[in-house]
PDB file of C-alpha atoms in Angstrom:
ATOM      1  CA  MET A   1     -17.475 -11.537-109.277  1.00 53.00           C
ATOM      2  CA  LYS A   2     -14.439  -9.610-108.062  1.00 63.00           C
ATOM      3  CA  SER A   3     -11.675 -11.942-106.902  1.00 71.00           C
ATOM      4  CA  LEU A   4     -10.636 -11.876-103.255  1.00 81.00           C
ATOM      5  CA  LEU A   5      -7.070 -12.078-104.558  1.00 84.00           C
ATOM      6  CA  THR A   6      -7.354  -8.429-105.629  1.00 86.00           C
ATOM      7  CA  ARG A   7      -9.040  -7.118-102.475  1.00 90.00           C
ATOM      8  CA  ARG A   8      -7.645  -3.798-101.284  1.00 92.00           C
ATOM      9  CA  THR A   9      -8.296  -1.625 -98.259  1.00 95.00           C
ATOM     10  CA  ILE A  10      -9.706   1.701 -99.461  1.00 96.00           C
ATOM     11  CA  ARG A  11      -9.184   4.835 -97.390  1.00 96.00           C
ATOM     12  CA  LYS A  12      -9.943   7.488-100.021  1.00 97.00           C
ATOM     13  CA  TYR A  13     -13.403   7.840-101.548  1.00 98.00           C
ATOM     14  CA  SER A  14     -14.988   9.716-104.432  1.00 97.00           C
ATOM     15  CA  SER A  15     -17.890  12.129-103.998  1.00 94.00           C
ATOM     16  CA  ARG A  16     -20.263   9.635-105.619  1.00 96.00           C
ATOM     17  CA  ASP A  17     -23.176   8.782-103.351  1.00 95.00           C
ATOM     18  CA  VAL A  18     -23.755   5.348-101.878  1.00 98.00           C
ATOM     19  CA  THR A  19     -27.521   5.210-102.299  1.00 98.00           C
ATOM     20  CA  GLU A  20     -29.784   4.005 -99.522  1.00 98.00           C
ATOM     21  CA  ALA A  21     -31.334   1.502-101.931  1.00 98.00           C
ATOM     22  CA  LEU A  22     -27.961  -0.114-102.677  1.00 98.00           C
ATOM     23  CA  LEU A  23     -26.789  -0.093 -99.072  1.00 98.00           C
ATOM     24  CA  ASN A  24     -30.070  -1.482 -97.754  1.00 98.00           C
ATOM     25  CA  ARG A  25     -29.999  -4.276-100.326  1.00 98.00           C
ATOM     26  CA  LEU A  26     -26.478  -5.287 -99.304  1.00 98.00           C
ATOM     27  CA  LEU A  27     -27.316  -5.095 -95.589  1.00 98.00           C
ATOM     28  CA  ASN A  28     -30.318  -7.331 -96.206  1.00 98.00           C
ATOM     29  CA  GLU A  29     -28.421  -9.838 -98.369  1.00 98.00           C
ATOM     30  CA  ALA A  30     -25.642 -10.095 -95.782  1.00 98.00           C
ATOM     31  CA  ALA A  31     -28.198 -11.387 -93.293  1.00 98.00           C
ATOM     32  CA  ARG A  32     -28.088 -14.743 -95.105  1.00 98.00           C
ATOM     33  CA  THR A  33     -24.754 -15.396 -93.413  1.00 97.00           C
ATOM     34  CA  GLN A  34     -24.325 -18.028 -90.701  1.00 97.00           C
ATOM     35  CA  THR A  35     -25.790 -17.188 -87.284  1.00 98.00           C
ATOM     36  CA  MET A  36     -26.042 -18.960 -83.932  1.00 97.00           C
ATOM     37  CA  GLY A  37     -29.465 -20.517 -83.433  1.00 97.00           C
ATOM     38  CA  ASN A  38     -30.813 -18.401 -86.307  1.00 97.00           C
ATOM     39  CA  LEU A  39     -30.975 -15.498 -83.819  1.00 98.00           C
ATOM     40  CA  GLN A  40     -28.955 -12.913 -85.817  1.00 98.00           C
ATOM     41  CA  LEU A  41     -27.154 -11.534 -82.786  1.00 98.00           C
ATOM     42  CA  TYR A  42     -26.035  -8.271 -84.391  1.00 98.00           C
ATOM     43  CA  SER A  43     -27.170  -4.739 -85.173  1.00 98.00           C
ATOM     44  CA  VAL A  44     -25.746  -2.192 -87.614  1.00 98.00           C
ATOM     45  CA  VAL A  45     -25.718   1.559 -86.986  1.00 98.00           C
ATOM     46  CA  VAL A  46     -25.510   3.514 -90.260  1.00 98.00           C
ATOM     47  CA  THR A  47     -23.841   6.917 -89.980  1.00 98.00           C
ATOM     48  CA  ARG A  48     -24.164   9.379 -92.852  1.00 98.00           C
ATOM     49  CA  SER A  49     -24.351  12.818 -91.237  1.00 98.00           C
ATOM     50  CA  ALA A  50     -21.215  14.932 -90.992  1.00 97.00           C
ATOM     51  CA  GLU A  51     -22.055  15.783 -87.392  1.00 98.00           C
ATOM     52  CA  MET A  52     -22.171  12.163 -86.278  1.00 98.00           C
ATOM     53  CA  LYS A  53     -18.987  11.283 -88.180  1.00 98.00           C
ATOM     54  CA  GLU A  54     -17.293  14.167 -86.385  1.00 98.00           C
ATOM     55  CA  ARG A  55     -18.419  12.759 -83.050  1.00 98.00           C
ATOM     56  CA  LEU A  56     -17.298   9.227 -83.913  1.00 98.00           C
ATOM     57  CA  SER A  57     -13.915  10.278 -85.258  1.00 98.00           C
ATOM     58  CA  PRO A  58     -12.021  10.569 -81.923  1.00 97.00           C
ATOM     59  CA  ALA A  59     -12.939   6.981 -81.040  1.00 97.00           C
ATOM     60  CA  HIS A  60     -11.076   5.934 -84.183  1.00 97.00           C
ATOM     61  CA  PHE A  61      -7.982   8.036 -83.452  1.00 96.00           C
ATOM     62  CA  ASN A  62      -9.256  10.724 -85.871  1.00 97.00           C
ATOM     63  CA  GLN A  63      -8.396   8.679 -88.947  1.00 96.00           C
ATOM     64  CA  PRO A  64      -9.396  10.906 -91.916  1.00 97.00           C
ATOM     65  CA  MET A  65     -11.601   8.334 -93.671  1.00 97.00           C
ATOM     66  CA  VAL A  66     -14.089   8.342 -90.784  1.00 98.00           C
ATOM     67  CA  LYS A  67     -15.153  11.877 -91.685  1.00 97.00           C
ATOM     68  CA  GLU A  68     -14.461  11.628 -95.418  1.00 97.00           C
ATOM     69  CA  ALA A  69     -16.294   8.382 -96.257  1.00 98.00           C
ATOM     70  CA  PRO A  70     -19.923   8.749 -97.427  1.00 98.00           C
ATOM     71  CA  VAL A  71     -21.029   6.046 -94.974  1.00 98.00           C
ATOM     72  CA  VAL A  72     -19.708   4.667 -91.691  1.00 98.00           C
ATOM     73  CA  LEU A  73     -21.119   1.348 -90.473  1.00 98.00           C
ATOM     74  CA  THR A  74     -20.768   0.265 -86.850  1.00 98.00           C
ATOM     75  CA  ILE A  75     -21.558  -3.436 -86.447  1.00 98.00           C
ATOM     76  CA  CYS A  76     -22.506  -4.455 -82.920  1.00 98.00           C
ATOM     77  CA  ALA A  77     -22.828  -7.680 -80.986  1.00 98.00           C
ATOM     78  CA  ASP A  78     -26.438  -7.427 -79.870  1.00 98.00           C
ATOM     79  CA  PHE A  79     -28.193  -9.607 -77.299  1.00 98.00           C
ATOM     80  CA  ASN A  80     -30.505  -6.763 -76.279  1.00 98.00           C
ATOM     81  CA  ARG A  81     -32.991  -7.354 -79.091  1.00 98.00           C
ATOM     82  CA  THR A  82     -33.175 -11.105 -78.457  1.00 98.00           C
ATOM     83  CA  SER A  83     -33.594 -10.501 -74.713  1.00 98.00           C
ATOM     84  CA  GLN A  84     -36.402  -8.021 -75.335  1.00 98.00           C
ATOM     85  CA  TRP A  85     -38.108 -10.536 -77.616  1.00 98.00           C
ATOM     86  CA  ALA A  86     -37.824 -13.233 -74.949  1.00 98.00           C
ATOM     87  CA  ARG A  87     -39.407 -11.035 -72.269  1.00 98.00           C
ATOM     88  CA  CYS A  88     -42.220 -10.072 -74.622  1.00 98.00           C
ATOM     89  CA  ARG A  89     -42.945 -13.772 -75.174  1.00 97.00           C
ATOM     90  CA  LYS A  90     -43.054 -14.958 -71.540  1.00 98.00           C
ATOM     91  CA  ALA A  91     -39.449 -16.226 -71.603  1.00 98.00           C
ATOM     92  CA  GLU A  92     -36.633 -15.236 -69.243  1.00 97.00           C
ATOM     93  CA  PRO A  93     -33.350 -14.512 -71.083  1.00 97.00           C
ATOM     94  CA  GLY A  94     -30.006 -15.493 -69.619  1.00 97.00           C
ATOM     95  CA  TYR A  95     -27.599 -13.702 -71.909  1.00 98.00           C
ATOM     96  CA  ASP A  96     -25.834 -11.347 -69.497  1.00 97.00           C
ATOM     97  CA  ASN A  97     -22.577 -13.321 -69.582  1.00 98.00           C
ATOM     98  CA  PHE A  98     -19.307 -13.581 -71.440  1.00 98.00           C
ATOM     99  CA  LEU A  99     -20.287 -16.643 -73.489  1.00 98.00           C
ATOM    100  CA  SER A 100     -23.248 -14.746 -74.875  1.00 98.00           C
ATOM    101  CA  TYR A 101     -20.948 -11.862 -75.812  1.00 98.00           C
ATOM    102  CA  MET A 102     -18.655 -14.259 -77.664  1.00 98.00           C
ATOM    103  CA  ASN A 103     -21.594 -15.765 -79.538  1.00 98.00           C
ATOM    104  CA  ALA A 104     -22.956 -12.340 -80.488  1.00 98.00           C
ATOM    105  CA  ALA A 105     -19.496 -11.037 -81.449  1.00 98.00           C
ATOM    106  CA  THR A 106     -18.975 -14.076 -83.676  1.00 98.00           C
ATOM    107  CA  ASP A 107     -22.346 -13.486 -85.327  1.00 98.00           C
ATOM    108  CA  ALA A 108     -21.506  -9.816 -85.857  1.00 98.00           C
ATOM    109  CA  LEU A 109     -18.095 -10.535 -87.382  1.00 98.00           C
ATOM    110  CA  LEU A 110     -19.486 -13.213 -89.691  1.00 98.00           C
ATOM    111  CA  TYR A 111     -22.090 -10.694 -90.835  1.00 98.00           C
ATOM    112  CA  THR A 112     -19.383  -8.069 -91.335  1.00 98.00           C
ATOM    113  CA  GLN A 113     -17.275 -10.345 -93.525  1.00 97.00           C
ATOM    114  CA  THR A 114     -20.251 -11.364 -95.651  1.00 98.00           C
ATOM    115  CA  LEU A 115     -21.136  -7.700 -96.105  1.00 98.00           C
ATOM    116  CA  CYS A 116     -17.550  -6.979 -97.171  1.00 97.00           C
ATOM    117  CA  ASN A 117     -17.748  -9.726 -99.786  1.00 96.00           C
ATOM    118  CA  LEU A 118     -20.985  -8.282-101.156  1.00 97.00           C
ATOM    119  CA  MET A 119     -19.522  -4.768-101.296  1.00 97.00           C
ATOM    120  CA  ASP A 120     -16.546  -6.137-103.212  1.00 95.00           C
ATOM    121  CA  GLU A 121     -18.912  -7.557-105.816  1.00 94.00           C
ATOM    122  CA  GLU A 122     -20.542  -4.128-106.242  1.00 95.00           C
ATOM    123  CA  GLY A 123     -17.200  -2.363-106.624  1.00 95.00           C
ATOM    124  CA  LEU A 124     -17.548  -0.446-103.373  1.00 97.00           C
ATOM    125  CA  GLY A 125     -14.449   0.316-101.332  1.00 97.00           C
ATOM    126  CA  TYR A 126     -14.183  -0.004 -97.593  1.00 98.00           C
ATOM    127  CA  CYS A 127     -11.774   0.055 -94.673  1.00 98.00           C
ATOM    128  CA  TYR A 128     -12.147  -2.182 -91.631  1.00 97.00           C
ATOM    129  CA  LEU A 129     -11.276  -0.163 -88.512  1.00 97.00           C
ATOM    130  CA  GLY A 130      -9.630  -2.217 -85.784  1.00 91.00           C
ATOM    131  CA  THR A 131      -9.903   0.780 -83.469  1.00 95.00           C
ATOM    132  CA  THR A 132     -13.501  -0.170 -82.623  1.00 97.00           C
ATOM    133  CA  VAL A 133     -12.413  -2.398 -79.728  1.00 95.00           C
ATOM    134  CA  TYR A 134      -9.800   0.073 -78.454  1.00 94.00           C
ATOM    135  CA  MET A 135     -12.181   2.838 -77.348  1.00 92.00           C
ATOM    136  CA  PRO A 136     -15.613   1.206 -77.236  1.00 97.00           C
ATOM    137  CA  GLN A 137     -17.099   3.487 -74.583  1.00 97.00           C
ATOM    138  CA  ALA A 138     -16.853   6.544 -76.799  1.00 97.00           C
ATOM    139  CA  ILE A 139     -18.707   4.667 -79.549  1.00 98.00           C
ATOM    140  CA  ILE A 140     -21.318   3.410 -77.077  1.00 98.00           C
ATOM    141  CA  ASP A 141     -21.950   6.933 -75.802  1.00 98.00           C
ATOM    142  CA  THR A 142     -22.097   8.479 -79.274  1.00 98.00           C
ATOM    143  CA  LEU A 143     -24.428   5.859 -80.743  1.00 98.00           C
ATOM    144  CA  GLN A 144     -26.476   5.496 -77.522  1.00 98.00           C
ATOM    145  CA  LEU A 145     -26.013   1.739 -77.333  1.00 98.00           C
ATOM    146  CA  PRO A 146     -27.990   0.087 -74.488  1.00 98.00           C
ATOM    147  CA  GLN A 147     -26.813  -2.780 -72.297  1.00 98.00           C
ATOM    148  CA  LEU A 148     -26.077  -6.069 -74.060  1.00 98.00           C
ATOM    149  CA  VAL A 149     -25.010  -4.161 -77.185  1.00 98.00           C
ATOM    150  CA  MET A 150     -21.275  -3.893 -77.872  1.00 98.00           C
ATOM    151  CA  PRO A 151     -19.505  -2.420 -80.927  1.00 98.00           C
ATOM    152  CA  VAL A 152     -17.173  -4.963 -82.518  1.00 98.00           C
ATOM    153  CA  ALA A 153     -16.436  -3.670 -86.039  1.00 98.00           C
ATOM    154  CA  THR A 154     -16.532  -0.450 -88.044  1.00 98.00           C
ATOM    155  CA  LEU A 155     -16.437  -0.066 -91.828  1.00 98.00           C
ATOM    156  CA  THR A 156     -15.933   3.169 -93.728  1.00 98.00           C
ATOM    157  CA  VAL A 157     -17.657   2.735 -97.090  1.00 98.00           C
ATOM    158  CA  GLY A 158     -17.683   4.546-100.428  1.00 98.00           C
ATOM    159  CA  TRP A 159     -16.703   4.386-104.064  1.00 98.00           C
ATOM    160  CA  PRO A 160     -12.901   4.092-104.368  1.00 97.00           C
ATOM    161  CA  ALA A 161     -10.817   7.126-105.268  1.00 97.00           C
ATOM    162  CA  GLU A 162      -7.548   5.178-105.123  1.00 96.00           C
ATOM    163  CA  GLU A 163      -6.074   1.827-106.094  1.00 94.00           C
ATOM    164  CA  PRO A 164      -3.422   1.055-103.478  1.00 94.00           C
ATOM    165  CA  ALA A 165      -0.927  -1.762-103.844  1.00 92.00           C
ATOM    166  CA  LEU A 166      -1.949  -5.185-102.617  1.00 92.00           C
ATOM    167  CA  SER A 167      -0.674  -5.932 -99.122  1.00 93.00           C
ATOM    168  CA  ASP A 168       1.427  -9.034 -98.611  1.00 95.00           C
ATOM    169  CA  ARG A 169       0.114 -12.304 -97.179  1.00 96.00           C
ATOM    170  CA  LEU A 170       1.800 -15.334 -95.646  1.00 97.00           C
ATOM    171  CA  PRO A 171       1.600 -18.572 -97.664  1.00 96.00           C
ATOM    172  CA  SER A 172      -1.141 -21.027 -96.721  1.00 97.00           C
ATOM    173  CA  GLU A 173       1.520 -23.498 -95.562  1.00 97.00           C
ATOM    174  CA  SER A 174       2.191 -21.152 -92.652  1.00 98.00           C
ATOM    175  CA  PHE A 175      -1.310 -21.394 -91.185  1.00 98.00           C
ATOM    176  CA  VAL A 176      -2.903 -24.610 -92.484  1.00 98.00           C
ATOM    177  CA  HIS A 177      -2.283 -27.611 -90.203  1.00 98.00           C
ATOM    178  CA  SER A 178      -3.050 -31.212 -91.175  1.00 97.00           C
ATOM    179  CA  GLU A 179      -4.914 -33.305 -88.569  1.00 98.00           C
ATOM    180  CA  THR A 180      -3.189 -31.712 -85.537  1.00 98.00           C
ATOM    181  CA  TYR A 181      -1.471 -28.416 -84.824  1.00 98.00           C
ATOM    182  CA  ARG A 182       2.153 -28.384 -85.936  1.00 96.00           C
ATOM    183  CA  ASP A 183       4.209 -26.031 -83.787  1.00 98.00           C
ATOM    184  CA  TYR A 184       6.760 -23.792 -85.477  1.00 98.00           C
ATOM    185  CA  THR A 185      10.479 -24.410 -85.540  1.00 98.00           C
ATOM    186  CA  PRO A 186      12.939 -21.555 -86.112  1.00 98.00           C
ATOM    187  CA  GLU A 187      13.545 -23.017 -89.566  1.00 98.00           C
ATOM    188  CA  ALA A 188       9.844 -22.885 -90.392  1.00 98.00           C
ATOM    189  CA  ILE A 189       9.569 -19.313 -89.129  1.00 98.00           C
ATOM    190  CA  ASN A 190      12.485 -18.337 -91.365  1.00 98.00           C
ATOM    191  CA  ALA A 191      10.898 -20.012 -94.376  1.00 98.00           C
ATOM    192  CA  PHE A 192       7.504 -18.347 -93.840  1.00 98.00           C
ATOM    193  CA  TYR A 193       8.564 -14.857 -92.754  1.00 98.00           C
ATOM    194  CA  THR A 194      11.811 -14.081 -94.586  1.00 98.00           C
ATOM    195  CA  PRO A 195      10.084 -13.335 -97.937  1.00 97.00           C
ATOM    196  CA  LYS A 196       7.720 -10.958 -96.117  1.00 97.00           C
ATOM    197  CA  GLU A 197      10.595  -9.273 -94.299  1.00 98.00           C
ATOM    198  CA  GLN A 198      12.557  -8.792 -97.513  1.00 97.00           C
ATOM    199  CA  LEU A 199       9.828  -6.887 -99.331  1.00 97.00           C
ATOM    200  CA  PRO A 200      11.044  -3.337-100.069  1.00 96.00           C
ATOM    201  CA  GLU A 201       8.062  -1.745 -98.337  1.00 96.00           C
ATOM    202  CA  ASN A 202       8.650  -3.776 -95.174  1.00 97.00           C
ATOM    203  CA  ARG A 203      12.383  -3.063 -95.176  1.00 97.00           C
ATOM    204  CA  HIS A 204      11.514   0.633 -95.456  1.00 97.00           C
ATOM    205  CA  PHE A 205       8.988   0.252 -92.631  1.00 96.00           C
ATOM    206  CA  VAL A 206      11.753  -1.093 -90.374  1.00 98.00           C
ATOM    207  CA  GLU A 207      14.115   1.701 -91.395  1.00 98.00           C
ATOM    208  CA  ILE A 208      11.744   4.605 -90.749  1.00 97.00           C
ATOM    209  CA  ASN A 209      10.864   3.155 -87.337  1.00 97.00           C
ATOM    210  CA  HIS A 210      14.559   2.843 -86.437  1.00 97.00           C
ATOM    211  CA  LYS A 211      14.346  -0.838 -85.625  1.00 98.00           C
ATOM    212  CA  GLU A 212      16.458  -3.866 -86.462  1.00 97.00           C
ATOM    213  CA  THR A 213      13.653  -6.259 -87.471  1.00 98.00           C
ATOM    214  CA  LEU A 214      10.058  -6.077 -88.684  1.00 97.00           C
ATOM    215  CA  ALA A 215       8.933  -8.016 -85.611  1.00 97.00           C
ATOM    216  CA  GLN A 216      10.349  -5.266 -83.371  1.00 98.00           C
ATOM    217  CA  VAL A 217       8.156  -2.695 -85.112  1.00 97.00           C
ATOM    218  CA  PHE A 218       5.086  -4.672 -84.073  1.00 97.00           C
ATOM    219  CA  THR A 219       6.194  -5.540 -80.532  1.00 97.00           C
ATOM    220  CA  ASP A 220       7.893  -2.256 -79.607  1.00 97.00           C
ATOM    221  CA  ILE A 221       5.835   0.345 -81.469  1.00 96.00           C
ATOM    222  CA  ARG A 222       2.548  -0.784 -83.023  1.00 95.00           C
ATOM    223  CA  TYR A 223       1.126  -3.322 -80.560  1.00 95.00           C
ATOM    224  CA  THR A 224       3.037  -3.019 -77.319  1.00 97.00           C
ATOM    225  CA  LYS A 225       2.476  -5.107 -74.210  1.00 97.00           C
ATOM    226  CA  LYS A 226       1.675  -1.949 -72.217  1.00 97.00           C
ATOM    227  CA  ASP A 227      -0.963  -0.786 -74.710  1.00 96.00           C
ATOM    228  CA  ASN A 228      -2.444  -4.265 -75.076  1.00 96.00           C
ATOM    229  CA  GLU A 229      -2.868  -4.616 -71.322  1.00 97.00           C
ATOM    230  CA  ALA A 230      -4.370  -1.132 -70.949  1.00 96.00           C
ATOM    231  CA  MET A 231      -6.859  -1.645 -73.775  1.00 95.00           C
ATOM    232  CA  SER A 232      -7.698  -5.126 -72.483  1.00 96.00           C
ATOM    233  CA  ALA A 233      -8.640  -3.574 -69.148  1.00 97.00           C
ATOM    234  CA  THR A 234     -10.766  -0.973 -70.947  1.00 96.00           C
ATOM    235  CA  LEU A 235     -12.498  -3.657 -72.993  1.00 96.00           C
ATOM    236  CA  LEU A 236     -13.289  -5.744 -69.913  1.00 97.00           C
ATOM    237  CA  ASP A 237     -14.590  -2.704 -68.028  1.00 97.00           C
ATOM    238  CA  THR A 238     -16.846  -1.829 -70.958  1.00 98.00           C
ATOM    239  CA  LEU A 239     -18.161  -5.390 -71.204  1.00 98.00           C
ATOM    240  CA  ARG A 240     -19.077  -5.149 -67.500  1.00 97.00           C
ATOM    241  CA  GLN A 241     -20.868  -1.855 -68.063  1.00 97.00           C
ATOM    242  CA  GLN A 242     -22.754  -3.276 -71.038  1.00 98.00           C
ATOM    243  CA  GLY A 243     -23.864  -6.238 -68.929  1.00 98.00           C
ATOM    244  CA  PHE A 244     -21.870  -9.053 -70.535  1.00 98.00           C
ATOM    245  CA  ILE A 245     -19.691  -9.733 -67.480  1.00 95.00           C
TER     246      ILE A 245
END
């Protein structure tokens, strides 16, 4: 089994095919993951055609791997299927609410992580696209998602054509709390973040972005308050349209 300690995000893929037999086996095995009420509140849309990748690409800020990967997987929180089942069995569903979205999104993300673990074992490479929740309406329109179905994760998948450096991680002491939450003192922040900030690649990241600290790159450039608020409004509007609010 491939160790999680060597997991890398792969954005460049070889021309080798990801067979339907292999992908279907992994998609089926991933369904053994945890799920609320044993309802499996998720669906996966498999995209292989160049035309559909081209249509999906703008929703992911035209990142090259969307069109270059052999397979793109869009994992959705799905209460539509369960609601249809209920109606077909003389039951009235009540899943058009935010709690139901949270339950389905949790199911979908658990499924996604299990699938990632299985792909690691096979030697497949993948990239998790956080852009899925930034422009969900474009994905909904392209994939023709009905109400009570919401995209929550996208994976580009293929056989690796690169071996990028491992990205840094904070030590477990920074996020593991014993018995109760221990808030962070400036001294603790210094102890946990200074090694990260001193890495050559992160120092270079600060320099090329013309900032004084690594934190400023994230607050002022990558994930700004203005962008977060705008995309939050978009996400809420889309959840209303999809019937979850």
